[in-house]
Structure formats: structure tokens, C-alpha cells
Amino acid sequence: MKKKKKEEKKKEWYEKFRWFFTSSGKLVIGGKNAEQNEKIINEMLEDNDVVLHTKARGSPFCVIKV
């Protein structure tokens, strides 16, 4: 009996971060570590996006993609 190969779903660009969609359909991404936080702020941020961050040590930057 032949084994079926699993179809690999192509990952979206945001799936390497912490992410979810709001109830209104907006994408929210957050870093898993300091390196990802830097990448989000320096490379992924666009003019109308909303940035969230706390003063708590180790907290991620979160961006609401508008």
C-alpha cells in the first residue's frame, strides 16, 4: 500500500511570528524574540500600522496591520 504524501501548505509571511486575526479581520503580528521584534519594526511596519508595546521586560512589539 502506498503512503500518500502530505500536501505541504505554503506558509504565509506572517506565520513565522506570533499572529492572529481580529474579529474585524485585521492581522496582528508580534515578535517571538528581540530579533523578530527588530524585524517587525524595521522591515514590516507600514505608515498606517498601529504599534503596541509595554515597558515590561521581554514583551513583544505587536503591530496591527491596517
PDB file of C-alpha atoms in Angstrom:
ATOM      1  CA  MET A   1       0.000   0.000   0.000  1.00  0.00           C
ATOM      2  CA  LYS A   2       1.417   3.376  -0.998  1.00  0.00           C
ATOM      3  CA  LYS A   3       1.586   6.142   1.526  1.00  0.00           C
ATOM      4  CA  LYS A   4       0.081   9.407   0.444  1.00  0.00           C
ATOM      5  CA  LYS A   5       2.378  12.364   0.685  1.00  0.00           C
ATOM      6  CA  LYS A   6       1.019  15.167   2.775  1.00  0.00           C
ATOM      7  CA  GLU A   7       0.424  18.295   0.808  1.00  0.00           C
ATOM      8  CA  GLU A   8       2.569  20.987   2.313  1.00  0.00           C
ATOM      9  CA  LYS A   9       0.647  24.192   2.700  1.00  0.00           C
ATOM     10  CA  LYS A  10       2.687  27.216   1.728  1.00  0.00           C
ATOM     11  CA  LYS A  11       3.203  29.311   4.834  1.00  0.00           C
ATOM     12  CA  GLU A  12       2.169  32.931   4.807  1.00  0.00           C
ATOM     13  CA  TRP A  13       4.855  35.541   5.551  1.00  0.00           C
ATOM     14  CA  TYR A  14       3.393  36.304   8.983  1.00  0.00           C
ATOM     15  CA  GLU A  15       3.348  32.689  10.213  1.00  0.00           C
ATOM     16  CA  LYS A  16       6.939  32.914  11.470  1.00  0.00           C
ATOM     17  CA  PHE A  17       5.754  35.427  14.087  1.00  0.00           C
ATOM     18  CA  ARG A  18       3.078  35.251  16.768  1.00  0.00           C
ATOM     19  CA  TRP A  19      -0.067  36.255  14.940  1.00  0.00           C
ATOM     20  CA  PHE A  20      -3.855  36.281  14.852  1.00  0.00           C
ATOM     21  CA  PHE A  21      -6.711  37.993  13.036  1.00  0.00           C
ATOM     22  CA  THR A  22      -9.035  40.328  14.918  1.00  0.00           C
ATOM     23  CA  SER A  23     -12.798  39.897  14.742  1.00  0.00           C
ATOM     24  CA  SER A  24     -12.796  42.689  12.145  1.00  0.00           C
ATOM     25  CA  GLY A  25     -10.252  40.820  10.001  1.00  0.00           C
ATOM     26  CA  LYS A  26      -7.116  42.829  10.797  1.00  0.00           C
ATOM     27  CA  LEU A  27      -3.824  40.956  11.102  1.00  0.00           C
ATOM     28  CA  VAL A  28      -1.889  41.368  14.358  1.00  0.00           C
ATOM     29  CA  ILE A  29       1.737  40.207  14.480  1.00  0.00           C
ATOM     30  CA  GLY A  30       4.155  40.070  17.398  1.00  0.00           C
ATOM     31  CA  GLY A  31       7.761  39.029  17.794  1.00  0.00           C
ATOM     32  CA  LYS A  32       8.807  35.792  19.496  1.00  0.00           C
ATOM     33  CA  ASN A  33      12.163  37.296  20.492  1.00  0.00           C
ATOM     34  CA  ALA A  34      14.224  40.501  20.278  1.00  0.00           C
ATOM     35  CA  GLU A  35      15.439  39.673  16.769  1.00  0.00           C
ATOM     36  CA  GLN A  36      11.895  39.285  15.474  1.00  0.00           C
ATOM     37  CA  ASN A  37      10.814  42.477  17.255  1.00  0.00           C
ATOM     38  CA  GLU A  38      13.544  44.348  15.360  1.00  0.00           C
ATOM     39  CA  LYS A  39      12.491  42.768  12.065  1.00  0.00           C
ATOM     40  CA  ILE A  40       8.853  43.714  12.616  1.00  0.00           C
ATOM     41  CA  ILE A  41       9.669  47.337  13.425  1.00  0.00           C
ATOM     42  CA  ASN A  42      12.381  47.839  10.797  1.00  0.00           C
ATOM     43  CA  GLU A  43      11.021  45.812   7.878  1.00  0.00           C
ATOM     44  CA  MET A  44       7.323  45.039   8.297  1.00  0.00           C
ATOM     45  CA  LEU A  45       5.957  48.319   9.615  1.00  0.00           C
ATOM     46  CA  GLU A  46       3.955  50.472   7.198  1.00  0.00           C
ATOM     47  CA  ASP A  47       2.695  54.045   7.568  1.00  0.00           C
ATOM     48  CA  ASN A  48      -0.833  53.338   8.842  1.00  0.00           C
ATOM     49  CA  ASP A  49       0.001  50.356  11.081  1.00  0.00           C
ATOM     50  CA  VAL A  50      -0.572  50.580  14.831  1.00  0.00           C
ATOM     51  CA  VAL A  51       2.334  49.619  17.129  1.00  0.00           C
ATOM     52  CA  LEU A  52       1.750  48.292  20.652  1.00  0.00           C
ATOM     53  CA  HIS A  53       4.407  47.664  23.309  1.00  0.00           C
ATOM     54  CA  THR A  54       4.710  47.655  27.087  1.00  0.00           C
ATOM     55  CA  LYS A  55       7.541  48.574  29.398  1.00  0.00           C
ATOM     56  CA  ALA A  56       7.628  45.009  30.729  1.00  0.00           C
ATOM     57  CA  ARG A  57      10.950  43.340  30.111  1.00  0.00           C
ATOM     58  CA  GLY A  58      10.809  40.764  27.321  1.00  0.00           C
ATOM     59  CA  SER A  59       7.443  41.873  25.995  1.00  0.00           C
ATOM     60  CA  PRO A  60       6.980  41.704  22.225  1.00  0.00           C
ATOM     61  CA  PHE A  61       6.230  44.542  19.879  1.00  0.00           C
ATOM     62  CA  CYS A  62       2.821  43.973  18.328  1.00  0.00           C
ATOM     63  CA  VAL A  63       1.679  45.549  15.102  1.00  0.00           C
ATOM     64  CA  ILE A  64      -1.891  45.806  13.887  1.00  0.00           C
ATOM     65  CA  LYS A  65      -1.724  45.793  10.098  1.00  0.00           C
ATOM     66  CA  VAL A  66      -4.184  48.369   8.809  1.00  0.00           C
TER      67      VAL A  66
END
